[in-house]
């Protein structure tokens, strides 16, 4: 059974850094793209960053470009999100997702972690 577990969240001051981890179990990570999402209270879920199965393709939402870096270590079955220069607007619960499929012409991620809370505050 595919499972994902995020870790690494916490409370950090503006300008600080955190590294989130998304650990996979029950499957080999090599074949799966991973996407990080976040959701702040009262706001819609937002895609943050994406990495292809081999790691050669990455992308970021505009608000985090130049501050966040996604990477993966398939041998460790883990995807990372290095977050630098954190801002209060980055406060949210961060989720990783895998196993992207298309159903009725609409894409969706089938496997999600439980989320890790990131709070940026002085």
Coordinates of C-alpha atoms in Angstrom, one line a residue:
X1 CA 0.0 0.0 0.0
X2 CA 1.4 3.4 -1.0
X3 CA 1.9 5.7 1.9
X4 CA 3.5 9.1 2.3
X5 CA 4.6 10.8 5.5
X6 CA 5.7 14.4 5.8
X7 CA 7.9 15.8 8.5
X8 CA 10.1 18.8 9.2
X9 CA 7.5 21.4 9.9
X10 CA 7.6 23.8 12.8
X11 CA 7.6 27.3 14.0
X12 CA 10.2 29.6 12.4
X13 CA 10.9 33.3 12.4
X14 CA 10.5 35.3 9.1
X15 CA 13.6 34.9 7.0
X16 CA 14.3 31.5 8.5
X17 CA 14.6 28.1 6.9
X18 CA 13.0 24.6 7.2
X19 CA 13.5 21.4 5.3
X20 CA 10.4 19.3 4.8
X21 CA 10.7 15.6 4.0
X22 CA 8.2 13.4 2.3
X23 CA 9.0 9.7 3.0
X24 CA 7.4 7.0 1.0
X25 CA 6.6 3.5 2.1
X26 CA 5.0 0.5 0.5
X27 CA 6.4 1.3 -3.0
X28 CA 9.5 2.3 -4.9
X29 CA 9.6 6.0 -5.3
X30 CA 11.6 5.9 -8.6
X31 CA 8.5 5.8 -10.8
X32 CA 6.5 8.5 -9.2
X33 CA 6.5 12.3 -9.7
X34 CA 5.9 14.1 -6.4
X35 CA 4.1 17.4 -5.8
X36 CA 4.1 19.5 -2.7
X37 CA 0.9 21.4 -1.8
X38 CA 0.0 23.7 1.0
X39 CA -3.2 24.9 2.5
X40 CA -3.6 27.9 4.9
X41 CA -6.7 28.3 7.0
X42 CA -9.5 29.7 5.0
X43 CA -7.6 29.4 1.7
X44 CA -7.7 26.9 -1.1
X45 CA -5.1 24.3 -1.5
X46 CA -2.2 25.6 -3.5
X47 CA 0.4 23.6 -5.5
X48 CA 3.9 24.6 -4.4
X49 CA 6.4 22.5 -6.2
X50 CA 6.8 19.5 -8.5
X51 CA 9.5 17.0 -9.2
X52 CA 9.6 14.4 -11.9
X53 CA 10.4 10.7 -11.1
X54 CA 14.1 11.1 -12.0
X55 CA 14.4 14.6 -10.6
X56 CA 15.4 16.2 -13.9
X57 CA 12.2 18.3 -14.1
X58 CA 11.1 20.6 -11.3
X59 CA 8.8 23.6 -11.1
X60 CA 7.6 26.0 -8.5
X61 CA 4.7 28.3 -8.0
X62 CA 5.7 31.9 -8.5
X63 CA 5.6 33.0 -4.9
X64 CA 8.3 30.5 -3.8
X65 CA 10.7 30.6 -6.8
X66 CA 14.2 31.4 -5.7
X67 CA 13.4 30.6 -2.1
X68 CA 12.3 26.9 -2.2
X69 CA 14.2 24.0 -3.7
X70 CA 12.7 20.5 -4.3
X71 CA 14.9 17.5 -4.5
X72 CA 14.7 13.7 -4.1
X73 CA 16.7 10.8 -3.0
X74 CA 15.1 7.7 -4.6
X75 CA 17.4 5.4 -2.7
X76 CA 16.0 6.8 0.6
X77 CA 12.5 7.0 -0.9
X78 CA 12.3 10.6 0.2
X79 CA 11.5 13.9 -1.4
X80 CA 12.6 17.1 0.2
X81 CA 11.5 20.7 0.1
X82 CA 14.1 23.1 1.3
X83 CA 12.5 26.4 2.3
X84 CA 14.6 29.5 2.7
X85 CA 13.7 33.1 3.3
X86 CA 10.4 32.1 4.8
X87 CA 7.6 34.6 5.1
X88 CA 4.4 34.8 7.2
X89 CA 2.5 34.1 4.0
X90 CA 4.2 30.7 3.8
X91 CA 2.3 29.6 6.9
X92 CA 0.2 26.6 6.0
X93 CA -0.1 22.8 6.3
X94 CA 2.2 21.3 3.7
X95 CA 1.3 18.0 2.0
X96 CA 3.1 15.8 -0.5
X97 CA 1.3 13.8 -3.1
X98 CA 2.1 11.0 -5.5
X99 CA 0.5 8.7 -8.0
X100 CA -1.0 11.1 -10.5
X101 CA -3.8 9.8 -12.7
X102 CA -6.3 11.2 -15.1
X103 CA -9.9 10.3 -14.5
X104 CA -12.6 11.6 -16.9
X105 CA -10.1 14.0 -18.4
X106 CA -9.2 15.5 -15.1
X107 CA -5.9 14.9 -13.3
X108 CA -5.7 14.0 -9.7
X109 CA -3.1 12.8 -7.2
X110 CA -4.2 9.6 -5.5
X111 CA -1.9 9.3 -2.6
X112 CA -1.4 12.0 0.0
X113 CA 0.5 12.4 3.3
X114 CA -1.1 13.6 6.5
X115 CA 0.6 17.0 6.3
X116 CA 3.1 18.9 8.4
X117 CA 2.4 22.4 9.8
X118 CA 4.7 25.3 9.0
X119 CA 4.2 28.5 10.9
X120 CA 6.3 31.6 10.1
X121 CA 5.9 34.2 12.8
X122 CA 8.0 36.5 15.0

